[in-house]
mmCIF file of N, CA and C in Angstrom:
data_model
loop_
_atom_site.group_PDB
_atom_site.id
_atom_site.type_symbol
_atom_site.label_atom_id
_atom_site.label_comp_id
_atom_site.label_asym_id
_atom_site.label_seq_id
_atom_site.Cartn_x
_atom_site.Cartn_y
_atom_site.Cartn_z
ATOM 1 N N LEU A 26 -9.365 -7.532 16.159
ATOM 2 C CA LEU A 26 -8.790 -8.631 16.868
ATOM 3 C C LEU A 26 -7.517 -9.165 16.836
ATOM 4 N N ALA A 27 -7.278 -9.252 18.221
ATOM 5 C CA ALA A 27 -5.420 -9.588 18.351
ATOM 6 C C ALA A 27 -5.404 -11.306 18.000
ATOM 7 N N MET A 28 -3.862 -11.150 17.304
ATOM 8 C CA MET A 28 -3.559 -12.976 17.731
ATOM 9 C C MET A 28 -2.301 -13.032 18.339
ATOM 10 N N TYR A 29 -2.193 -13.783 18.929
ATOM 11 C CA TYR A 29 -1.423 -14.282 19.697
ATOM 12 C C TYR A 29 -0.718 -15.657 19.286
ATOM 13 N N TYR A 30 0.228 -16.371 19.660
ATOM 14 C CA TYR A 30 0.725 -17.605 19.809
ATOM 15 C C TYR A 30 1.402 -17.936 20.924
ATOM 16 N N MET A 31 0.449 -19.232 21.551
ATOM 17 C CA MET A 31 0.767 -19.890 23.014
ATOM 18 C C MET A 31 1.578 -20.972 22.650
ATOM 19 N N PRO A 32 2.567 -21.164 23.572
ATOM 20 C CA PRO A 32 3.135 -22.087 23.184
ATOM 21 C C PRO A 32 3.312 -23.267 22.325
ATOM 22 N N CYS A 33 3.162 -23.858 21.543
ATOM 23 C CA CYS A 33 2.925 -25.570 21.099
ATOM 24 C C CYS A 33 1.555 -25.375 20.512
ATOM 25 N N LEU A 34 0.458 -24.268 20.995
ATOM 26 C CA LEU A 34 -1.027 -24.222 20.889
ATOM 27 C C LEU A 34 -1.407 -23.466 19.320
ATOM 28 N N GLY A 35 -0.519 -23.273 19.161
ATOM 29 C CA GLY A 35 -0.464 -22.663 17.861
ATOM 30 C C GLY A 35 -1.481 -21.077 17.891
ATOM 31 N N PRO A 36 -2.129 -20.437 16.617
ATOM 32 C CA PRO A 36 -2.744 -19.016 17.671
ATOM 33 C C PRO A 36 -3.467 -18.870 18.337
ATOM 34 N N ILE A 37 -4.181 -17.961 19.006
ATOM 35 C CA ILE A 37 -5.440 -17.719 19.401
ATOM 36 C C ILE A 37 -5.895 -15.928 19.115
ATOM 37 N N LEU A 38 -7.070 -16.221 19.055
ATOM 38 C CA LEU A 38 -7.196 -14.815 18.880
ATOM 39 C C LEU A 38 -8.556 -13.870 19.721
ATOM 40 N N GLY A 39 -7.786 -12.860 20.029
ATOM 41 C CA GLY A 39 -8.328 -12.101 21.047
ATOM 42 C C GLY A 39 -7.765 -12.522 22.665
ATOM 43 N N LEU A 40 -7.169 -13.153 22.642
ATOM 44 C CA LEU A 40 -6.632 -13.131 24.106
ATOM 45 C C LEU A 40 -5.450 -12.475 24.654
ATOM 46 N N GLN A 41 -5.168 -11.332 25.496
ATOM 47 C CA GLN A 41 -4.504 -10.683 26.158
ATOM 48 C C GLN A 41 -3.866 -11.856 27.058
ATOM 49 N N LEU A 42 -2.188 -11.768 26.480
ATOM 50 C CA LEU A 42 -1.558 -12.546 27.049
ATOM 51 C C LEU A 42 -0.484 -11.718 28.205
ATOM 52 N N THR A 43 0.099 -12.134 29.035
ATOM 53 C CA THR A 43 1.007 -11.663 30.185
ATOM 54 C C THR A 43 2.254 -11.397 29.109
ATOM 55 N N ALA A 44 3.156 -10.772 29.617
ATOM 56 C CA ALA A 44 4.825 -10.684 29.331
ATOM 57 C C ALA A 44 5.060 -12.271 28.969
ATOM 58 N N ALA A 45 5.237 -12.333 30.629
ATOM 59 C CA ALA A 45 5.113 -13.641 31.619
ATOM 60 C C ALA A 45 5.175 -14.929 30.415
ATOM 61 N N LEU A 46 3.611 -14.951 29.644
ATOM 62 C CA LEU A 46 3.229 -16.016 29.450
ATOM 63 C C LEU A 46 3.877 -16.278 28.094
ATOM 64 N N GLN A 47 3.943 -14.986 27.546
ATOM 65 C CA GLN A 47 4.313 -14.770 26.050
ATOM 66 C C GLN A 47 5.944 -15.058 26.120
ATOM 67 N N GLY A 48 6.746 -14.958 27.547
ATOM 68 C CA GLY A 48 8.303 -15.516 27.429
ATOM 69 C C GLY A 48 8.252 -17.207 27.629
ATOM 70 N N GLN A 49 7.114 -17.456 27.865
ATOM 71 C CA GLN A 49 7.452 -19.001 28.097
ATOM 72 C C GLN A 49 7.607 -20.163 27.189
ATOM 73 N N ARG A 50 7.419 -19.187 26.034
ATOM 74 C CA ARG A 50 7.719 -20.333 24.834
ATOM 75 C C ARG A 50 9.227 -21.210 25.400
ATOM 76 N N GLY A 51 9.360 -22.993 25.144
ATOM 77 C CA GLY A 51 10.233 -23.409 25.305
ATOM 78 C C GLY A 51 11.002 -23.470 24.128
ATOM 79 N N LEU A 52 12.360 -23.974 24.027
ATOM 80 C CA LEU A 52 13.283 -24.240 23.191
ATOM 81 C C LEU A 52 12.723 -25.004 22.316
ATOM 82 N N GLY A 53 11.982 -25.967 23.113
ATOM 83 C CA GLY A 53 11.330 -26.904 21.790
ATOM 84 C C GLY A 53 10.448 -26.612 20.937
ATOM 85 N N CYS A 54 9.503 -25.780 21.826
ATOM 86 C CA CYS A 54 8.307 -25.371 21.159
ATOM 87 C C CYS A 54 8.977 -24.371 19.737
ATOM 88 N N LEU A 55 9.923 -23.678 19.802
ATOM 89 C CA LEU A 55 10.285 -22.670 19.122
ATOM 90 C C LEU A 55 11.263 -23.517 18.169
ATOM 91 N N ALA A 56 11.325 -24.411 18.300
ATOM 92 C CA ALA A 56 12.329 -25.241 17.335
ATOM 93 C C ALA A 56 11.107 -25.761 16.365
ATOM 94 N N ALA A 57 10.338 -26.605 17.363
ATOM 95 C CA ALA A 57 9.291 -26.373 16.066
ATOM 96 C C ALA A 57 8.581 -25.632 15.722
ATOM 97 N N ARG A 58 8.406 -24.529 15.443
ATOM 98 C CA ARG A 58 7.624 -23.076 15.084
ATOM 99 C C ARG A 58 8.992 -22.681 14.307
ATOM 100 N N LEU A 59 10.170 -22.432 14.459
ATOM 101 C CA LEU A 59 11.038 -22.473 13.073
ATOM 102 C C LEU A 59 10.656 -23.690 12.488
ATOM 103 N N GLU A 60 10.490 -25.084 12.467
ATOM 104 C CA GLU A 60 10.374 -25.890 11.290
ATOM 105 C C GLU A 60 9.205 -25.401 10.945
ATOM 106 N N ASP A 61 8.146 -25.281 11.164
ATOM 107 C CA ASP A 61 6.527 -25.123 10.686
ATOM 108 C C ASP A 61 6.924 -23.772 9.608
ATOM 109 N N LEU A 62 7.312 -22.615 10.254
ATOM 110 C CA LEU A 62 7.633 -21.408 9.092
ATOM 111 C C LEU A 62 9.085 -21.382 8.033
ATOM 112 N N THR A 63 9.637 -22.436 8.390
ATOM 113 C CA THR A 63 10.662 -23.161 7.066
ATOM 114 C C THR A 63 9.865 -23.996 6.262
ATOM 115 N N GLU A 64 8.880 -24.493 6.755
ATOM 116 C CA GLU A 64 8.181 -25.130 5.376
ATOM 117 C C GLU A 64 7.215 -24.308 5.120
ATOM 118 N N LEU A 65 6.551 -23.686 5.945
ATOM 119 C CA LEU A 65 5.936 -22.051 4.743
ATOM 120 C C LEU A 65 6.436 -21.876 3.998
ATOM 121 N N LEU A 66 7.346 -21.032 4.066
ATOM 122 C CA LEU A 66 7.951 -20.440 3.560
ATOM 123 C C LEU A 66 8.785 -21.591 2.025
ATOM 124 N N PHE A 67 9.223 -22.552 2.136
ATOM 125 C CA PHE A 67 8.877 -23.321 1.034
ATOM 126 C C PHE A 67 8.045 -23.615 0.179
ATOM 127 N N LYS A 68 6.901 -24.106 0.755
ATOM 128 C CA LYS A 68 5.761 -23.747 0.197
ATOM 129 C C LYS A 68 5.405 -22.867 -0.392
ATOM 130 N N LEU A 69 5.787 -21.537 -0.044
ATOM 131 C CA LEU A 69 5.722 -20.318 -1.061
ATOM 132 C C LEU A 69 6.577 -20.034 -2.049
ATOM 133 N N HIS A 70 7.685 -20.507 -2.210
ATOM 134 C CA HIS A 70 8.575 -20.547 -3.252
ATOM 135 C C HIS A 70 8.009 -21.626 -4.351
ATOM 136 N N ASP A 71 7.604 -23.044 -3.427
ATOM 137 C CA ASP A 71 7.137 -23.279 -4.642
ATOM 138 C C ASP A 71 6.204 -23.165 -4.916
ATOM 139 N N LEU A 72 6.046 -22.476 -6.498
ATOM 140 C CA LEU A 72 4.895 -21.657 -7.168
ATOM 141 C C LEU A 72 4.287 -22.530 -7.789
ATOM 142 N N ASN A 73 4.868 -23.805 -8.308
ATOM 143 C CA ASN A 73 3.509 -24.718 -9.196
ATOM 144 C C ASN A 73 3.267 -25.435 -7.882
ATOM 145 N N GLY A 74 3.942 -26.084 -6.583
ATOM 146 C CA GLY A 74 3.123 -26.490 -5.332
ATOM 147 C C GLY A 74 3.332 -28.035 -6.334
ATOM 148 N N ASN A 75 4.593 -28.646 -6.263
ATOM 149 C CA ASN A 75 5.071 -30.060 -7.418
ATOM 150 C C ASN A 75 6.010 -30.497 -5.988
ATOM 151 N N GLY A 76 6.316 -29.956 -4.883
ATOM 152 C CA GLY A 76 7.208 -29.802 -3.895
ATOM 153 C C GLY A 76 8.527 -29.708 -4.094
ATOM 154 N N VAL A 77 9.091 -29.455 -5.487
ATOM 155 C CA VAL A 77 10.644 -29.088 -4.915
ATOM 156 C C VAL A 77 10.354 -27.850 -5.264
ATOM 157 N N LEU A 78 11.751 -27.292 -5.155
ATOM 158 C CA LEU A 78 11.610 -25.837 -5.555
ATOM 159 C C LEU A 78 13.046 -25.493 -7.068
ATOM 160 N N GLU A 79 12.073 -25.218 -7.417
ATOM 161 C CA GLU A 79 12.826 -24.624 -8.993
ATOM 162 C C GLU A 79 13.562 -23.952 -9.562
ATOM 163 N N GLU A 80 14.944 -23.915 -9.902
ATOM 164 C CA GLU A 80 15.600 -22.417 -10.046
ATOM 165 C C GLU A 80 14.635 -21.704 -10.734
ATOM 166 N N GLN A 81 13.866 -21.854 -11.602
ATOM 167 C CA GLN A 81 13.062 -20.700 -12.393
ATOM 168 C C GLN A 81 11.924 -20.199 -11.280
ATOM 169 N N GLU A 82 11.679 -20.939 -10.162
ATOM 170 C CA GLU A 82 10.593 -20.565 -9.105
ATOM 171 C C GLU A 82 11.597 -19.268 -8.335
ATOM 172 N N LEU A 83 12.405 -19.877 -7.723
ATOM 173 C CA LEU A 83 13.186 -18.969 -6.874
ATOM 174 C C LEU A 83 13.321 -17.669 -7.754
ATOM 175 N N ILE A 84 14.056 -17.402 -9.133
ATOM 176 C CA ILE A 84 13.851 -16.365 -9.967
ATOM 177 C C ILE A 84 12.807 -15.588 -10.066
ATOM 178 N N ARG A 85 11.695 -16.545 -10.397
ATOM 179 C CA ARG A 85 10.617 -15.681 -10.398
ATOM 180 C C ARG A 85 9.650 -14.789 -9.230
ATOM 181 N N LEU A 86 10.242 -15.275 -8.193
ATOM 182 C CA LEU A 86 10.123 -14.553 -7.054
ATOM 183 C C LEU A 86 10.874 -13.917 -6.626
ATOM 184 N N ASN A 87 11.648 -13.627 -6.802
ATOM 185 C CA ASN A 87 12.962 -12.865 -6.361
ATOM 186 C C ASN A 87 12.552 -11.220 -7.894
ATOM 187 N N GLU A 88 12.536 -11.658 -8.669
ATOM 188 C CA GLU A 88 12.506 -10.914 -9.723
ATOM 189 C C GLU A 88 11.021 -10.221 -9.122
ATOM 190 N N GLN A 89 9.461 -10.686 -8.125
ATOM 191 C CA GLN A 89 8.513 -9.700 -8.341
ATOM 192 C C GLN A 89 8.556 -9.302 -7.143
ATOM 193 N N LEU A 90 9.773 -9.738 -6.198
ATOM 194 C CA LEU A 90 10.516 -8.690 -4.800
ATOM 195 C C LEU A 90 10.901 -7.285 -5.284
ATOM 196 N N ALA A 91 11.572 -7.379 -6.087
ATOM 197 C CA ALA A 91 12.321 -6.349 -6.765
ATOM 198 C C ALA A 91 11.782 -5.326 -7.113
ATOM 199 N N VAL A 92 11.120 -5.906 -8.224
ATOM 200 C CA VAL A 92 9.467 -4.505 -8.363
ATOM 201 C C VAL A 92 8.753 -4.389 -7.379
ATOM 202 N N MET A 93 8.337 -5.156 -6.458
ATOM 203 C CA MET A 93 7.569 -5.115 -5.130
ATOM 204 C C MET A 93 8.293 -3.565 -4.573
ATOM 205 N N HIS A 94 9.755 -3.529 -4.661
ATOM 206 C CA HIS A 94 10.362 -2.766 -3.563
ATOM 207 C C HIS A 94 10.992 -1.769 -4.829
ATOM 208 N N HIS A 95 11.360 -1.424 -5.148
ATOM 209 C CA HIS A 95 12.057 -0.762 -6.556
ATOM 210 C C HIS A 95 11.445 -0.198 -7.466
ATOM 211 N N GLY A 96 10.039 -0.413 -7.567
ATOM 212 C CA GLY A 96 9.246 -0.396 -8.928
ATOM 213 C C GLY A 96 9.516 -0.594 -10.339
ATOM 214 N N LYS A 97 9.822 0.343 -11.022
ATOM 215 C CA LYS A 97 10.034 0.454 -12.528
ATOM 216 C C LYS A 97 11.642 0.219 -12.501
ATOM 217 N N GLU A 98 12.474 0.906 -11.831
ATOM 218 C CA GLU A 98 13.523 0.825 -11.571
ATOM 219 C C GLU A 98 14.455 -0.596 -11.229
ATOM 220 N N ALA A 99 13.864 -1.588 -10.598
ATOM 221 C CA ALA A 99 14.448 -2.761 -10.793
ATOM 222 C C ALA A 99 14.949 -3.029 -11.945
ATOM 223 N N ASP A 100 16.522 -3.879 -11.551
ATOM 224 C CA ASP A 100 16.844 -4.614 -12.942
ATOM 225 C C ASP A 100 16.887 -5.832 -12.547
ATOM 226 N N VAL A 101 15.971 -6.191 -14.006
ATOM 227 C CA VAL A 101 15.369 -7.669 -13.669
ATOM 228 C C VAL A 101 16.203 -8.427 -14.032
ATOM 229 N N ARG A 102 16.952 -8.144 -15.092
ATOM 230 C CA ARG A 102 17.716 -8.835 -15.707
ATOM 231 C C ARG A 102 19.012 -9.408 -14.507
ATOM 232 N N GLN A 103 19.367 -8.153 -13.418
ATOM 233 C CA GLN A 103 20.766 -8.589 -12.655
ATOM 234 C C GLN A 103 20.261 -9.672 -11.432
ATOM 235 N N VAL A 104 18.708 -9.493 -11.272
ATOM 236 C CA VAL A 104 17.736 -10.247 -10.356
ATOM 237 C C VAL A 104 18.000 -11.838 -10.748
ATOM 238 N N ARG A 105 17.554 -11.990 -11.696
ATOM 239 C CA ARG A 105 17.987 -13.183 -12.871
ATOM 240 C C ARG A 105 19.276 -13.653 -12.467
ATOM 241 N N MET A 106 20.322 -12.729 -12.383
ATOM 242 C CA MET A 106 21.434 -13.675 -12.778
ATOM 243 C C MET A 106 21.857 -14.163 -11.314
ATOM 244 N N LYS A 107 21.405 -12.623 -10.470
ATOM 245 C CA LYS A 107 22.135 -13.136 -8.885
ATOM 246 C C LYS A 107 21.585 -14.524 -8.653
ATOM 247 N N TYR A 108 20.377 -14.603 -8.779
ATOM 248 C CA TYR A 108 18.959 -16.000 -8.267
ATOM 249 C C TYR A 108 19.633 -17.136 -8.737
ATOM 250 N N ARG A 109 20.106 -16.928 -10.644
ATOM 251 C CA ARG A 109 20.141 -18.288 -10.545
ATOM 252 C C ARG A 109 21.756 -18.664 -10.497
ATOM 253 N N GLU A 110 22.856 -17.873 -10.051
ATOM 254 C CA GLU A 110 24.000 -18.245 -9.379
ATOM 255 C C GLU A 110 23.928 -18.142 -8.022
ATOM 256 N N LEU A 111 23.176 -18.196 -7.373
ATOM 257 C CA LEU A 111 22.710 -18.598 -5.850
ATOM 258 C C LEU A 111 22.377 -19.597 -6.196
ATOM 259 N N PHE A 112 21.299 -20.164 -6.720
ATOM 260 C CA PHE A 112 20.558 -21.748 -6.882
ATOM 261 C C PHE A 112 21.755 -22.308 -7.166
ATOM 262 N N ARG A 113 22.278 -22.175 -8.009
ATOM 263 C CA ARG A 113 23.976 -23.256 -8.544
ATOM 264 C C ARG A 113 24.279 -23.536 -7.549
ATOM 265 N N SER A 114 24.991 -22.388 -6.678
ATOM 266 C CA SER A 114 26.237 -22.098 -5.605
ATOM 267 C C SER A 114 25.456 -22.786 -4.553
ATOM 268 N N LYS A 115 24.712 -22.915 -4.009
ATOM 269 C CA LYS A 115 23.847 -23.110 -2.977
ATOM 270 C C LYS A 115 22.846 -24.041 -2.971
ATOM 271 N N LEU A 116 22.213 -24.252 -3.927
ATOM 272 C CA LEU A 116 20.939 -25.268 -3.735
ATOM 273 C C LEU A 116 21.206 -26.483 -4.564
ATOM 274 N N ASN A 117 21.824 -26.733 -5.983
ATOM 275 C CA ASN A 117 22.234 -27.467 -6.405
ATOM 276 C C ASN A 117 22.707 -27.256 -8.022
ATOM 277 N N ALA A 118 24.120 -27.550 -8.366
ATOM 278 C CA ALA A 118 24.967 -27.101 -8.954
ATOM 279 C C ALA A 118 24.766 -26.950 -10.954
ATOM 280 N N ASP A 119 23.988 -28.225 -10.918
ATOM 281 C CA ASP A 119 23.352 -27.921 -11.958
ATOM 282 C C ASP A 119 21.887 -27.980 -12.351
ATOM 283 N N GLY A 120 21.149 -26.619 -11.059
ATOM 284 C CA GLY A 120 20.151 -25.797 -11.689
ATOM 285 C C GLY A 120 19.110 -26.813 -11.363
ATOM 286 N N LYS A 121 19.284 -28.049 -11.172
ATOM 287 C CA LYS A 121 18.158 -28.860 -11.018
ATOM 288 C C LYS A 121 16.979 -28.851 -9.587
ATOM 289 N N PRO A 122 15.585 -29.050 -9.434
ATOM 290 C CA PRO A 122 15.293 -28.966 -8.325
ATOM 291 C C PRO A 122 15.407 -29.552 -7.417
ATOM 292 N N VAL A 123 15.073 -29.087 -6.080
ATOM 293 C CA VAL A 123 15.582 -30.029 -4.620
ATOM 294 C C VAL A 123 14.230 -29.633 -3.541
ATOM 295 N N PRO A 124 14.862 -30.736 -2.837
ATOM 296 C CA PRO A 124 13.146 -30.851 -2.181
ATOM 297 C C PRO A 124 13.332 -29.711 -0.938
ATOM 298 N N TYR A 125 12.612 -30.316 -0.103
ATOM 299 C CA TYR A 125 12.920 -29.301 1.312
ATOM 300 C C TYR A 125 13.952 -29.732 1.982
ATOM 301 N N ARG A 126 14.173 -30.699 2.354
ATOM 302 C CA ARG A 126 15.454 -30.639 3.149
ATOM 303 C C ARG A 126 17.300 -30.008 2.841
ATOM 304 N N THR A 127 16.682 -29.596 1.173
ATOM 305 C CA THR A 127 18.358 -29.218 0.512
ATOM 306 C C THR A 127 17.888 -27.388 0.413
ATOM 307 N N PHE A 128 16.547 -26.742 0.656
ATOM 308 C CA PHE A 128 16.163 -25.395 1.201
ATOM 309 C C PHE A 128 15.881 -25.735 2.382
ATOM 310 N N ARG A 129 15.698 -26.628 3.329
ATOM 311 C CA ARG A 129 15.882 -25.757 4.856
ATOM 312 C C ARG A 129 16.913 -26.356 5.138
ATOM 313 N N ALA A 130 18.062 -26.426 4.614
ATOM 314 C CA ALA A 130 19.724 -26.579 5.548
ATOM 315 C C ALA A 130 19.726 -24.737 4.564
ATOM 316 N N TYR A 131 19.618 -24.813 3.423
ATOM 317 C CA TYR A 131 20.120 -23.605 3.299
ATOM 318 C C TYR A 131 19.683 -22.263 4.541
ATOM 319 N N ALA A 132 18.039 -22.514 4.206
ATOM 320 C CA ALA A 132 17.466 -21.168 5.242
ATOM 321 C C ALA A 132 18.100 -21.027 6.610
ATOM 322 N N HIS A 133 18.308 -22.405 6.888
ATOM 323 C CA HIS A 133 19.297 -22.347 8.184
ATOM 324 C C HIS A 133 20.574 -22.145 8.302
ATOM 325 N N GLU A 134 21.018 -21.820 7.351
ATOM 326 C CA GLU A 134 22.574 -21.221 6.767
ATOM 327 C C GLU A 134 22.562 -19.404 7.234
ATOM 328 N N VAL A 135 21.069 -19.309 6.075
ATOM 329 C CA VAL A 135 21.110 -18.012 5.974
ATOM 330 C C VAL A 135 20.836 -16.858 7.822
ATOM 331 N N LEU A 136 19.659 -18.292 7.982
ATOM 332 C CA LEU A 136 19.128 -17.622 8.922
ATOM 333 C C LEU A 136 20.542 -17.569 9.925
ATOM 334 N N ASP A 137 21.730 -18.335 10.082
ATOM 335 C CA ASP A 137 22.608 -18.606 11.573
ATOM 336 C C ASP A 137 23.153 -17.377 10.838
ATOM 337 N N ALA A 138 23.746 -16.975 9.366
ATOM 338 C CA ALA A 138 24.513 -16.070 9.117
ATOM 339 C C ALA A 138 23.980 -14.644 9.854
ATOM 340 N N ILE A 139 22.761 -14.518 9.957
ATOM 341 C CA ILE A 139 21.705 -12.865 10.235
ATOM 342 C C ILE A 139 21.904 -12.624 11.604
ATOM 343 N N ASP A 140 21.367 -14.389 12.311
ATOM 344 C CA ASP A 140 21.446 -13.470 13.912
ATOM 345 C C ASP A 140 21.310 -15.477 14.351
ATOM 346 N N THR A 141 21.872 -15.979 15.135
ATOM 347 C CA THR A 141 21.992 -17.302 15.839
ATOM 348 C C THR A 141 20.410 -17.168 16.885
ATOM 349 N N ASP A 142 20.103 -16.407 17.571
ATOM 350 C CA ASP A 142 18.819 -16.015 18.487
ATOM 351 C C ASP A 142 17.719 -16.575 17.488
ATOM 352 N N PRO A 143 17.358 -17.750 18.440
ATOM 353 C CA PRO A 143 16.031 -18.724 17.041
ATOM 354 C C PRO A 143 14.594 -17.024 17.658
ATOM 355 N N GLN A 144 14.476 -16.374 18.913
ATOM 356 C CA GLN A 144 13.639 -15.491 18.735
ATOM 357 C C GLN A 144 13.544 -14.956 17.254
ATOM 358 N N ALA A 145 14.937 -14.226 17.343
ATOM 359 C CA ALA A 145 14.904 -13.339 16.452
ATOM 360 C C ALA A 145 14.612 -14.082 14.547
ATOM 361 N N GLN A 146 15.594 -15.358 14.801
ATOM 362 C CA GLN A 146 15.087 -16.015 13.633
ATOM 363 C C GLN A 146 13.820 -15.894 13.327
ATOM 364 N N GLU A 147 12.898 -16.205 14.310
ATOM 365 C CA GLU A 147 11.101 -16.428 14.160
ATOM 366 C C GLU A 147 10.946 -15.345 13.178
ATOM 367 N N MET A 148 11.277 -14.275 13.789
ATOM 368 C CA MET A 148 10.706 -12.450 13.681
ATOM 369 C C MET A 148 11.503 -12.826 11.926
ATOM 370 N N ILE A 149 12.232 -13.334 11.911
ATOM 371 C CA ILE A 149 13.155 -13.116 10.069
ATOM 372 C C ILE A 149 12.042 -13.498 9.371
ATOM 373 N N LEU A 150 12.128 -14.969 9.819
ATOM 374 C CA LEU A 150 11.392 -16.062 8.749
ATOM 375 C C LEU A 150 10.007 -15.318 8.756
ATOM 376 N N GLU A 151 9.085 -15.262 9.842
ATOM 377 C CA GLU A 151 7.806 -14.314 9.356
ATOM 378 C C GLU A 151 7.718 -12.631 8.887
ATOM 379 N N GLN A 152 8.912 -12.105 8.400
ATOM 380 C CA GLN A 152 9.040 -11.410 7.274
ATOM 381 C C GLN A 152 9.176 -11.603 6.466
ATOM 382 N N PHE A 153 10.444 -12.529 6.111
ATOM 383 C CA PHE A 153 10.431 -13.421 4.958
ATOM 384 C C PHE A 153 9.438 -13.834 4.408
ATOM 385 N N ILE A 154 8.249 -14.420 5.083
ATOM 386 C CA ILE A 154 6.966 -14.911 4.275
ATOM 387 C C ILE A 154 6.426 -14.242 4.168
ATOM 388 N N ALA A 155 5.770 -12.827 4.726
ATOM 389 C CA ALA A 155 5.195 -12.107 4.563
ATOM 390 C C ALA A 155 5.223 -11.202 3.312
ATOM 391 N N GLU A 156 7.318 -10.857 2.977
ATOM 392 C CA GLU A 156 7.128 -10.418 1.743
ATOM 393 C C GLU A 156 6.585 -11.776 0.517
ATOM 394 N N ALA A 157 6.844 -12.822 0.704
ATOM 395 C CA ALA A 157 6.796 -14.252 -0.337
ATOM 396 C C ALA A 157 4.931 -14.160 -0.832
#
């Protein structure tokens, strides 16, 4: 069964959409979709579900990703140092937990650095979510 995303309606299972319909998603709908994906990504990073992103959660998630991608050869110590530095330079200099709005601002900074096209950003966020 295929799943398609209709403009501002959400996923629809098993519906074959024409290319014209797939391309009619308005910028407002796409902005809402990007917001939903960013919020989902935040929730996946918030490993203990307390509503804030902690430095240790970011580190732990990226350790797991490194092992997933590189296996036993993953340099977990280097991953810890990298994401501790990232957290403190981009999210909170003291390593204190950050709320969604801080994560959101950083996520948008990252997305804009990769590609400013909203449709590309949607695909990038979907990939980040799949890996988290």
